[in-house]
Coordinates of C-alpha atoms and ligand atoms in Angstrom, one line a residue:
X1 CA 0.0 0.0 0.0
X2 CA 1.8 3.3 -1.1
X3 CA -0.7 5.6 0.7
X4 CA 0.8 7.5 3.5
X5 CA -1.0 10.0 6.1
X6 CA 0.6 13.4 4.7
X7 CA 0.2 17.3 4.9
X8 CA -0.2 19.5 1.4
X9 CA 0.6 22.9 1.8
X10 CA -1.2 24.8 -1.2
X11 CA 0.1 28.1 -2.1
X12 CA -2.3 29.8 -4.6
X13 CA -4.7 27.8 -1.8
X14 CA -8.2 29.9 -2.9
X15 CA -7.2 30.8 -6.7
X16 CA -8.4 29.0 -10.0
X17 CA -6.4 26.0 -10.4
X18 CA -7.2 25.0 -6.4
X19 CA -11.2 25.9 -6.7
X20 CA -11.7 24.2 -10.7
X21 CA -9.2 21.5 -10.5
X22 CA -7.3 20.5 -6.8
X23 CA -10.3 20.8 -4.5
X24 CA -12.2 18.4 -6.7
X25 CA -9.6 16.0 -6.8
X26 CA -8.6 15.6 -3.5
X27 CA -12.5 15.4 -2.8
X28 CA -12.6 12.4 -5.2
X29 CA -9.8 10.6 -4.0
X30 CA -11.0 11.1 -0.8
X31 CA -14.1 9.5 -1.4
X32 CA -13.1 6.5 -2.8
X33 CA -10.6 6.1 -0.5
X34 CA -7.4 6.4 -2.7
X35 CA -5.8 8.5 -0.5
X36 CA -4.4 8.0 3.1
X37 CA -7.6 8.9 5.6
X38 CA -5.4 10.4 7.8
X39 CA -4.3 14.3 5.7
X40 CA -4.8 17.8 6.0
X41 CA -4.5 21.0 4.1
X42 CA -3.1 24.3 4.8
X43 CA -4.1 26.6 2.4
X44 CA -2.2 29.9 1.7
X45 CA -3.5 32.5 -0.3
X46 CA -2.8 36.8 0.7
X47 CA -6.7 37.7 1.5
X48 CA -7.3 37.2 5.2
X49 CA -10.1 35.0 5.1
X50 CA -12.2 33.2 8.4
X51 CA -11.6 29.4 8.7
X52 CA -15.2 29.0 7.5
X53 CA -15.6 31.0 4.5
X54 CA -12.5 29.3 3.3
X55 CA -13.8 25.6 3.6
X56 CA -17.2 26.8 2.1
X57 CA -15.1 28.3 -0.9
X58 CA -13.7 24.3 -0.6
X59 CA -16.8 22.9 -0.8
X60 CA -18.8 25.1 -3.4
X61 CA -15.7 24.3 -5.6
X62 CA -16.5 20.5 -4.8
X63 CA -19.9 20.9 -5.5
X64 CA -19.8 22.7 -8.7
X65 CA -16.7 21.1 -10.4
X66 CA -16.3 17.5 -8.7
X67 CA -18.1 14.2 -10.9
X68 CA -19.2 13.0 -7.6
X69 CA -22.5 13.6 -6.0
X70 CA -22.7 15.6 -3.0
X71 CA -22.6 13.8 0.4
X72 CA -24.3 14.0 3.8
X73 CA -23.7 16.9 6.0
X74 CA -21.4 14.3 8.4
X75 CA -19.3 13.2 5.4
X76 CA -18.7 17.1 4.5
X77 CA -17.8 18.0 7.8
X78 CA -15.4 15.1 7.7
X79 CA -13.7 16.6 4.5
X80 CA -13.8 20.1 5.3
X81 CA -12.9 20.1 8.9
X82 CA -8.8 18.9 6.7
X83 CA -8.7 22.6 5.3
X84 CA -7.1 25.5 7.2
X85 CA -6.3 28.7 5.5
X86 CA -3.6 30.8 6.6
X87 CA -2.6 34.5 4.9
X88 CA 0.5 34.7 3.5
X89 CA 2.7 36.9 1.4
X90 CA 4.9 34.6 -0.3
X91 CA 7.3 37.5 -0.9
X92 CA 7.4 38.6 3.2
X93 CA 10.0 36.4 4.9
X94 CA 8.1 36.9 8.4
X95 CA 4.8 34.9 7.2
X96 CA 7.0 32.2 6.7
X97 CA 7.8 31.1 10.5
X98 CA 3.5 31.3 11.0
X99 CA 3.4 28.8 8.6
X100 CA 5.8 26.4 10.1
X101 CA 4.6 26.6 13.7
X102 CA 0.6 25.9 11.6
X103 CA 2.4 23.0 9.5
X104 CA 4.1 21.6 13.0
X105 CA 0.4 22.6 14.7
X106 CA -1.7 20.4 12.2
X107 CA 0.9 17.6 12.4
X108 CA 0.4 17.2 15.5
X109 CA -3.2 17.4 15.8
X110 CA -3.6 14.9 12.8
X111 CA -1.0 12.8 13.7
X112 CA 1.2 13.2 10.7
X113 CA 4.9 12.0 10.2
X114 CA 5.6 14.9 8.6
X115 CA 5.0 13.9 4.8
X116 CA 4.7 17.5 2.9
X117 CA 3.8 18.2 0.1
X118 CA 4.0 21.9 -1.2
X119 CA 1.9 22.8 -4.2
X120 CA 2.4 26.0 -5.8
X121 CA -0.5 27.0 -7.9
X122 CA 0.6 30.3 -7.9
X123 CA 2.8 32.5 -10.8
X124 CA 6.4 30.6 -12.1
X125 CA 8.3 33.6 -11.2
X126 CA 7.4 33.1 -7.2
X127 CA 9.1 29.7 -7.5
X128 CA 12.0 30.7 -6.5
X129 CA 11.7 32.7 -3.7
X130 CA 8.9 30.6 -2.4
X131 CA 11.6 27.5 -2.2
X132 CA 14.4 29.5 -0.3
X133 CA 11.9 30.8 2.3
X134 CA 10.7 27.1 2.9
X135 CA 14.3 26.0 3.2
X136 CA 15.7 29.0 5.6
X137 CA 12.5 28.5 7.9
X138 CA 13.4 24.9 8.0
X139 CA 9.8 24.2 6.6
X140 CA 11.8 21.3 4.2
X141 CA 13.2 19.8 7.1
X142 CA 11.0 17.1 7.6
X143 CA 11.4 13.4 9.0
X144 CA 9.0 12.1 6.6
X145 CA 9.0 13.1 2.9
X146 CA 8.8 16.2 1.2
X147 CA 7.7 17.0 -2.4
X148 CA 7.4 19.8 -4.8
X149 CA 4.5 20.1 -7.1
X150 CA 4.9 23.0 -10.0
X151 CA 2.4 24.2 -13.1
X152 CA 3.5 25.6 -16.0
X153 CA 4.8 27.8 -18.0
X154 CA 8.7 26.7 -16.4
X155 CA 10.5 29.7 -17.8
X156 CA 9.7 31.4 -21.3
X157 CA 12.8 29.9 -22.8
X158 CA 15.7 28.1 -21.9
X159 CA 17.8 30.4 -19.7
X160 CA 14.9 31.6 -18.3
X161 CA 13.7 27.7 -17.2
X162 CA 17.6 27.2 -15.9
X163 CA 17.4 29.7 -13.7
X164 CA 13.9 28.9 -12.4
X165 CA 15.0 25.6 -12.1
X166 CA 18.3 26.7 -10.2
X167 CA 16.0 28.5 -7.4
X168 CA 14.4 25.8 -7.2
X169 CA 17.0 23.2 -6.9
X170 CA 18.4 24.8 -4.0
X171 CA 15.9 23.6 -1.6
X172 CA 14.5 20.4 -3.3
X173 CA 16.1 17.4 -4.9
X174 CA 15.3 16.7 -8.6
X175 CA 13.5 13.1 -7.6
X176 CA 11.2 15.4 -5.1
X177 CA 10.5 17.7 -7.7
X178 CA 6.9 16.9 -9.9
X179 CA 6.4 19.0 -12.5
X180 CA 3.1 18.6 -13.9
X181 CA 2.0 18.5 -17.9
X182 CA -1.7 18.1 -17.0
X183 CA -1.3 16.0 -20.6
X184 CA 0.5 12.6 -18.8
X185 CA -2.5 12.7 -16.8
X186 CA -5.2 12.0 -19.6
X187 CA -6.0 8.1 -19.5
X188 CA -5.4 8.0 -23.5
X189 CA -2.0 9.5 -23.6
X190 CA -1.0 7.2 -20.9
X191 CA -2.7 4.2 -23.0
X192 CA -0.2 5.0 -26.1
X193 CA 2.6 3.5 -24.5
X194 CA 0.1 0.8 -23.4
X195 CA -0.7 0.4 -27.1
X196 CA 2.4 -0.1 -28.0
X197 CA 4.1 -1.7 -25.8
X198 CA 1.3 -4.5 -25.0
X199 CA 0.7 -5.3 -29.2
X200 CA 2.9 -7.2 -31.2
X201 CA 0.7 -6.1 -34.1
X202 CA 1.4 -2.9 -33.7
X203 CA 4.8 -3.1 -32.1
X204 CA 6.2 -4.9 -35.3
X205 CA 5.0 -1.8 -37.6
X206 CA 5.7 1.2 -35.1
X207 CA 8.5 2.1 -37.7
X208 CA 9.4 3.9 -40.4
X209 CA 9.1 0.6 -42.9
X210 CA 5.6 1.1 -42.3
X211 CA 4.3 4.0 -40.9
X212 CA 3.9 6.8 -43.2
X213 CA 3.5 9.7 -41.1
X214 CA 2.2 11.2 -37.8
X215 CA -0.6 13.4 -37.0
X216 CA -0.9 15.4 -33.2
X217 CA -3.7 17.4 -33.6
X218 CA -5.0 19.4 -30.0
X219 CA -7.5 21.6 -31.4
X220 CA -9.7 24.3 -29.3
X221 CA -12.9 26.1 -29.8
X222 CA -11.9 28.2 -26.6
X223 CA -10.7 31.3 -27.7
X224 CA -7.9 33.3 -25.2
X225 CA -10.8 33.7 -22.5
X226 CA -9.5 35.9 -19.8
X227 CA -5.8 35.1 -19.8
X228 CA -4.8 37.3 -22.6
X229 CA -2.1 39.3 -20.1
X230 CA -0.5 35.8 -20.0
X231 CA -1.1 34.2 -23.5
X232 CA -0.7 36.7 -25.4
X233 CA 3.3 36.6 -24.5
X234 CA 3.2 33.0 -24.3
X235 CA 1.4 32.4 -28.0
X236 CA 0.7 28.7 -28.6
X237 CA 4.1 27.7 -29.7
X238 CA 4.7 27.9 -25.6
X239 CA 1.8 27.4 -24.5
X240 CA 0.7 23.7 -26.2
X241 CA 3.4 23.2 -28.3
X242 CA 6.6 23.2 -25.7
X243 CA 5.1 20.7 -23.3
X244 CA 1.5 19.0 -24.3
X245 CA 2.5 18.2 -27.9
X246 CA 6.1 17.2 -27.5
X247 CA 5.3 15.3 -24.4
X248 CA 2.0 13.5 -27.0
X249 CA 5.3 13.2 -29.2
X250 CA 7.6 11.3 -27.4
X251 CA 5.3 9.1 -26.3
X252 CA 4.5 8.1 -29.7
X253 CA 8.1 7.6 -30.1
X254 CA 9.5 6.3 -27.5
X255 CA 11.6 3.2 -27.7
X256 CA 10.3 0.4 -25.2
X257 CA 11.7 1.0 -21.9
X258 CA 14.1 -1.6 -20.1
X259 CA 11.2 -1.7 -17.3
X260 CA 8.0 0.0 -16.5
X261 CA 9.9 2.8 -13.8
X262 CA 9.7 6.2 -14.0
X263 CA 13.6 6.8 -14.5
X264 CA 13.7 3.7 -17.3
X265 CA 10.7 5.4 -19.1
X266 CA 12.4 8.6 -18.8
X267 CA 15.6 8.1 -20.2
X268 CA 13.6 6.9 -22.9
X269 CA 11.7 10.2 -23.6
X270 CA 14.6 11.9 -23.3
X271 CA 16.3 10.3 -26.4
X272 CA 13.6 11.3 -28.8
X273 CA 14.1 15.1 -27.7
X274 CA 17.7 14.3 -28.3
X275 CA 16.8 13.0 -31.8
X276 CA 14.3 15.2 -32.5
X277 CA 15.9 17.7 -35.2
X278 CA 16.2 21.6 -34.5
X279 CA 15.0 24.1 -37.4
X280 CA 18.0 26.0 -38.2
X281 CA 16.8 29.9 -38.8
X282 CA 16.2 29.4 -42.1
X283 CA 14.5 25.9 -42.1
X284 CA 11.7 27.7 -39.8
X285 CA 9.6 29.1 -42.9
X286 CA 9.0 25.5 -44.6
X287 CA 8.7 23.7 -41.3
X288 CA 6.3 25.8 -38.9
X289 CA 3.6 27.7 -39.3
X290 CA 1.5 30.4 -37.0
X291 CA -1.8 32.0 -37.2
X292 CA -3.8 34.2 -35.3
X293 CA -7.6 33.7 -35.6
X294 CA -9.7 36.6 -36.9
X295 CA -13.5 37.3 -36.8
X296 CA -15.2 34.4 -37.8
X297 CA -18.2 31.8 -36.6
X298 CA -18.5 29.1 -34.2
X299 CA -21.5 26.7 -33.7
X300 CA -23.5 29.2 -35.9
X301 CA -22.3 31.9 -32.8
X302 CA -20.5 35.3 -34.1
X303 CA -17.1 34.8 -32.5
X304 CA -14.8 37.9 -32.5
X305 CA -11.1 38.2 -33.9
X306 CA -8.2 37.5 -31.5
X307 CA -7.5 41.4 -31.7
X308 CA -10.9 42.2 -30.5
X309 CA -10.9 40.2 -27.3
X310 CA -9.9 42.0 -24.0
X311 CA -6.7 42.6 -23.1
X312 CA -5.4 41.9 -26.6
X313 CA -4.2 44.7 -28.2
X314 CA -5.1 45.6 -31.1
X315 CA -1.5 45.0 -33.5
X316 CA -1.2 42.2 -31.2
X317 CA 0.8 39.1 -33.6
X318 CA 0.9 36.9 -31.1
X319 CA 0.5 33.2 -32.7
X320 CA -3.1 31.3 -31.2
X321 CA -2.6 28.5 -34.0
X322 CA 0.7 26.8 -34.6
X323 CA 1.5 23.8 -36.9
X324 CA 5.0 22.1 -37.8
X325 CA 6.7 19.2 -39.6
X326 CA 9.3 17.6 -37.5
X327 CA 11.8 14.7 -37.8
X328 CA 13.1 12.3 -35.1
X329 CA 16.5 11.4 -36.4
X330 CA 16.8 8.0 -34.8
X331 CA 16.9 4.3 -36.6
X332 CA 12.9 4.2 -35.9
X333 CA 11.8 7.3 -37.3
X334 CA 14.0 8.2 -40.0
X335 CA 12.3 9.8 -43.2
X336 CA 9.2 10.1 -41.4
X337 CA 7.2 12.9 -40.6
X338 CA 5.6 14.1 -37.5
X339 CA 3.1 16.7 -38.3
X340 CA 1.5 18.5 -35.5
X341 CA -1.2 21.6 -35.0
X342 CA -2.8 22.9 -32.3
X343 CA -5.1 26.4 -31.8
X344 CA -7.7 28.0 -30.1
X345 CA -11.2 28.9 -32.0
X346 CA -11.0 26.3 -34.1
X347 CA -14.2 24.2 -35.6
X348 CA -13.7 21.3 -32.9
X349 CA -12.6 20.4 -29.2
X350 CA -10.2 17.5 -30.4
X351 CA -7.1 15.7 -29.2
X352 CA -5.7 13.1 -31.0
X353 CA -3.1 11.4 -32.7
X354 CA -3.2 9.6 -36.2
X355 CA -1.1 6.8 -37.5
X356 CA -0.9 6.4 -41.0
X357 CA 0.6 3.3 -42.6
X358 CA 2.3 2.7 -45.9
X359 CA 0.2 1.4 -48.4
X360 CA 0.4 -2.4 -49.8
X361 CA 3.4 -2.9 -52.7
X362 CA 0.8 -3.2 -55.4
X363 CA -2.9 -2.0 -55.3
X364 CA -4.8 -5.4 -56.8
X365 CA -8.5 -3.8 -56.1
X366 CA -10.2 -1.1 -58.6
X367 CA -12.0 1.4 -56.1
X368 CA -13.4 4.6 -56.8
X369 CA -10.5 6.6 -57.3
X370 CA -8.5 3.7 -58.0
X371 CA -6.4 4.1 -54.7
X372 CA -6.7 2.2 -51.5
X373 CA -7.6 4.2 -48.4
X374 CA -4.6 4.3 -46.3
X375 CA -4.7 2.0 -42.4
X376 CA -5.2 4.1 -39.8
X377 CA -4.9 4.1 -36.3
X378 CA -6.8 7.0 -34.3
X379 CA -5.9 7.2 -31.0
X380 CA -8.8 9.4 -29.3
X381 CA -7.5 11.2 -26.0
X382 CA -10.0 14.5 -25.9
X383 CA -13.2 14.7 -25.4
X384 CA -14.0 11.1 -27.0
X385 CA -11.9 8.5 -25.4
X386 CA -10.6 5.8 -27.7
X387 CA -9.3 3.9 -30.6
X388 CA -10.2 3.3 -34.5
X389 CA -8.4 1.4 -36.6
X390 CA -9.2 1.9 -40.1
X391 CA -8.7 -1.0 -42.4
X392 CA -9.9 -2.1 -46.0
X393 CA -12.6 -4.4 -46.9
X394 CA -14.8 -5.6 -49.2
X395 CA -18.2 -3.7 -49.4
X396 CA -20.9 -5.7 -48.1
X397 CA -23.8 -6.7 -50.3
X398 CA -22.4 -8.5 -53.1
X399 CA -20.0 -5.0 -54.9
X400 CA -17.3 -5.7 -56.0
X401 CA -15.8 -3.0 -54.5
X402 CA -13.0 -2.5 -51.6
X403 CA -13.8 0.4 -49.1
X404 CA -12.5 1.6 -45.8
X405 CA -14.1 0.2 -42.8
X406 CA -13.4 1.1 -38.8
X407 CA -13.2 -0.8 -35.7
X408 CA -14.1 1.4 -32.8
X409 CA -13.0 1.3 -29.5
X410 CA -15.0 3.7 -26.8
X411 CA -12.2 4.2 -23.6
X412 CA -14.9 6.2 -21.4
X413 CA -18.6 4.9 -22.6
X414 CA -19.2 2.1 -20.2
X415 CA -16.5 4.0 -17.7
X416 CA -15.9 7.5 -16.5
X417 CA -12.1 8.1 -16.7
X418 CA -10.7 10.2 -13.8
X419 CA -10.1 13.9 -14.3
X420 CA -6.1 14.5 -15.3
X421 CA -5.2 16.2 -11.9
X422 CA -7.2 13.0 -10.1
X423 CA -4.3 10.5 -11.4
X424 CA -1.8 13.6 -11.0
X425 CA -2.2 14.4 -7.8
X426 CA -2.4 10.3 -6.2
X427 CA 1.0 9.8 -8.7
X428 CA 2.4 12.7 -6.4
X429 CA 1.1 11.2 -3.2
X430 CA 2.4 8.2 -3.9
X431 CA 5.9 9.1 -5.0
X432 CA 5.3 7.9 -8.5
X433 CA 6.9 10.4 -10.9
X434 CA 6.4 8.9 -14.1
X435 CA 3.9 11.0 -15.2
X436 CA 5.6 14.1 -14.4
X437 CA 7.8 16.2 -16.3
X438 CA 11.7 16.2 -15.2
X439 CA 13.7 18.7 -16.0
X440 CA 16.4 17.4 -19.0
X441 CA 12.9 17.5 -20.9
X442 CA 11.9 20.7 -20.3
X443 CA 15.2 21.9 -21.1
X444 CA 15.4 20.0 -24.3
X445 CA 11.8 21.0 -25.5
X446 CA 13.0 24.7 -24.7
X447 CA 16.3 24.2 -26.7
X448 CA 13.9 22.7 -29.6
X449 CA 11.1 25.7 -29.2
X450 CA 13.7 28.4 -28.7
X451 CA 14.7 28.8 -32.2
X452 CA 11.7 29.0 -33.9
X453 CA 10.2 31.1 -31.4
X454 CA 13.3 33.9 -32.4
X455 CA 12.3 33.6 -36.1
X456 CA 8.9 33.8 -35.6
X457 CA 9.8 37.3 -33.3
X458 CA 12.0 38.9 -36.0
X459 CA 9.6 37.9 -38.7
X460 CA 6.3 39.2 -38.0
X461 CA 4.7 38.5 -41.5
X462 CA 5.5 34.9 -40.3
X463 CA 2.1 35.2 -39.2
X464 CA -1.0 33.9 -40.7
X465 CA -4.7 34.1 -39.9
X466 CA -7.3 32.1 -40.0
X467 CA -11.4 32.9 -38.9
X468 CA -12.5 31.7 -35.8
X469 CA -14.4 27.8 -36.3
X470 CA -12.6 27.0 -39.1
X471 CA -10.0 24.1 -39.2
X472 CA -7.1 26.6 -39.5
X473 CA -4.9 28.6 -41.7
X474 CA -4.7 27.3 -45.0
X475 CA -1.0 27.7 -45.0
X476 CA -1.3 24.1 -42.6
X477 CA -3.2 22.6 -45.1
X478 CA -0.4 23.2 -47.3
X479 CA 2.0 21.8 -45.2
X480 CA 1.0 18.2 -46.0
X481 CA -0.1 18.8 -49.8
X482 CA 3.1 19.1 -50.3
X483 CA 4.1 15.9 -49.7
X484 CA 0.7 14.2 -50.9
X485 CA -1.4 14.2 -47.7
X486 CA -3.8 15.9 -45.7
X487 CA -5.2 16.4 -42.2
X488 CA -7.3 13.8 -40.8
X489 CA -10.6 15.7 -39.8
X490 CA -11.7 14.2 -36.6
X491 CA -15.5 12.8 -36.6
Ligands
LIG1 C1 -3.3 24.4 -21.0 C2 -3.2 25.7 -21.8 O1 -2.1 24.0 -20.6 O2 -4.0 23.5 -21.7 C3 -4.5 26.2 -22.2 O3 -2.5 26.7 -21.0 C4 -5.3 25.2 -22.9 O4 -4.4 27.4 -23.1 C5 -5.3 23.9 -22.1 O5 -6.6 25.6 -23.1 C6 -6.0 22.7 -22.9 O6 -6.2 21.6 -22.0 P1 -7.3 20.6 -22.3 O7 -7.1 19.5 -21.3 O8 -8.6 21.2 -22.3 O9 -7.0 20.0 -23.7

């Protein structure tokens, strides 16, 4: 049993992340009891705030975000009477020595051995001095363990991430460090590996004698919402494209690990950033493209431009839509293409990733356009759940003719899959890092991104546009008719 009794300490402990996400998660693993009875939770946030307008923010957060039905009034009490809030400026050194004698005060009333676990849902550049004031106050010294749990964005670019990560480094271990890609924690990105590694069918292809290409597609009908002072630095290049979609990449790539444990699975990752080939200045313009959405209609809804929406200003050429050809120079994946898009505004909420096979040496069958559809395997991870595997077949009734037929597979029909931050946040109590993010692959995705994001900054006719709730700038379309292929439009 890996569950241990254990104290988190949530910074950012009444913001966004901790009201749609955390409280909802710890509330489910609560429930079903796949967490240690026997935890509590200091939440820190700079409002003063009573003890009980704090755990009814908790539980109207439970009750509006979790899956789970609401309880009886004994079982809430149970779960609320865990939460403490305590005010806190992160940047005052003073708070700090309240917070140990509240951490050392809950300890002992919940009898805890001292297992921490800080969560900092708060802004990347309070890392830092958030880690040296829970070192100096001896808030890391602790007889059980003590972990770190960090959101993104880690740094804007490489230097930026080092020296983030150097802050951070100074108090915490890099094995006590989880840094979270709310990505691993989707069941079907998890289940590619699983794919893989569990088929000899498709084992024996996963190469480039048979595979074709590679489609990542993570497309939003969200536009910017109301995080335009951050995205509109960010763009999606850094925002999607430096940790979901490489992360979706690697594991794609992967080469089987030696055994299922985190560092074996990570060593593994880490060669396909290693492989993965960086655009050169000039190599940017034929590989990548960026758009920007304009003015446009979604679900029969007027839907302003990017330029329009608040905060944005209006020159803003911020990127909202990126797509790129890559190459994985390995043995595996030589000669085959990765092709990868992701945006906000676009026609359809979809994640997923296609597979497309080489076709048979000689076509024997006359079909329509005399040309056999390609296999396919669609590997569903957002908002469907699932697999298709599209294969050729003889129409039924008696034609003659060979068309394309599907086998489905439905991951969440019968069962509801856990929320990301549900799997997330047990991994973390548990010690499990595998799904986490470690730092040689954030700096390698940074030393990949980092380039193109400098082009794309000196070059601002780089950028395209596209109108809100369609699939995208034409110019991505383009990208695969030149080499004789085309996007896979989801369902
Ligand atoms: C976040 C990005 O990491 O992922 C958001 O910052 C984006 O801009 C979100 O909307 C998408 O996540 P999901 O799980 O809805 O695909």
């Amino acid at each position: 049993n890996l569950q241990e009794p254990f104290l988190m300490i949530l910074f950012g402990g009444a913001g966004d992340l901790a009201r749609r996400k955390l409280f909802p998660a710890l509330y489910s693993l609560h429930r079903n009891g796949l967490i240690h009875d026997r935890f509590a939770v200091v939440g820190l946030g700079r409002s003063v705030r009573e003890q009980e307008e704090y755990r009814s923010i908790v539980r109207e957060s439970v009750e509006k975000y979790s899956r789970w039905d609401t309880e009886t009034e004994q079982d809430w009490s149970s779960f609320l009477n865990r939460f403490r809030y305590v005010s806190l400026d992160v940047a005052d050194a003073s708070g700090y020595k309240d917070l140990l004698g509240e951490v050392e005060g809950l300890e002992q009333k919940w009898h805890l051995p001292q297992n921490r676990l800080f969560y900092l849902a708060i802004s990347p550049r309070l890392f830092g001095d958030v880690a040296i004031q829970l070192k100096e106050v001896g808030l890391t010294q602790t007889r059980g363990w003590r972990r770190l749990v960090i959101e993104k964005p880690f740094g804007h670019d490489y230097p930026s991430a080092k020296e983030l990560n150097d802050q951070i480094t100074g108090s915490f271990l890099e094995e006590e460090i989880y840094r979270i890609d709310h990505y691993l924690g989707k069941e079907m990105v998890q289940n590619i590996t699983v794919i893989r590694f569990a088929n000899s069918l498709f084992e024996a292809m996963w190469n480039n004698r048979y595979i074709s290409h590679v489609q990542i597609t993570a497309g939003e009908t969200v536009g910017v919402g109301e995080r335009a002072a951050y995205y509109d630095h960010a763009g999606a290049l850094r925002d999607m494209v430096q940790n979901h979609i490489l992360q979706m990449v690697t594991m794609v790539a992967m080469e089987p690990p030696s055994r299922l444990k985190p560092e074996a699975i990570h060593d593994e990752k880490v060669k396909v950033l290693r492989s993965l080939r960086r655009w050169k200045e000039e190599d940017v313009a034929t590989h990548m493209v960026r758009g920007q959405y304009t003015a446009g209609l979604l679900d029969g809804k007027p839907a302003v431009a990017y330029r329009e929406e608040e905060g944005v200003p209006e020159d803003s050429t911020n990127e909202t839509f990126v797509a790129g050809k890559w190459y994985i120079d390995n043995f595996r994946w030589s000669g085959v293409p990765f092709y990868i898009r992701t945006g906000k505004r676009l026609d359809q909420k979809v994640t997923e990733v296609v597979i497309q096979f080489k076709g048979v040496p000689q076509n024997l069958y006359f079909n329509k356009n005399n040309d056999l559809a390609p296999n396919l395997l669609v590997i569903r991870i957002n908002p469907d759940e699932g697999l298709s595997f599209q294969m050729n077949a003889k129409k039924p009734g008696g034609d003659p003719e060979v068309v394309p037929i599907a086998m489905e597979f439905c991951n969440n029909c019968d069962v509801e899959s856990p929320e990301a931050y549900e799997s997330l946040l047990r991994d973390a109590l548990e010690g499990d890092r595998t799904f986490f993010t470690h730092w040689d692959e954030v700096s390698l995705a940074w030393k990949f991104i980092d380039p193109i994001r400098r082009v794309w900054d000196q070059d601002k006719d780089s950028l395209c546009f596209y109108e809100a709730g369609s699939s995208g700038p034409v110019e991505a379309d383009a990208l695969l008719a030149k080499d004789g292929f085309h996007w896979h439009s989801p369902r």
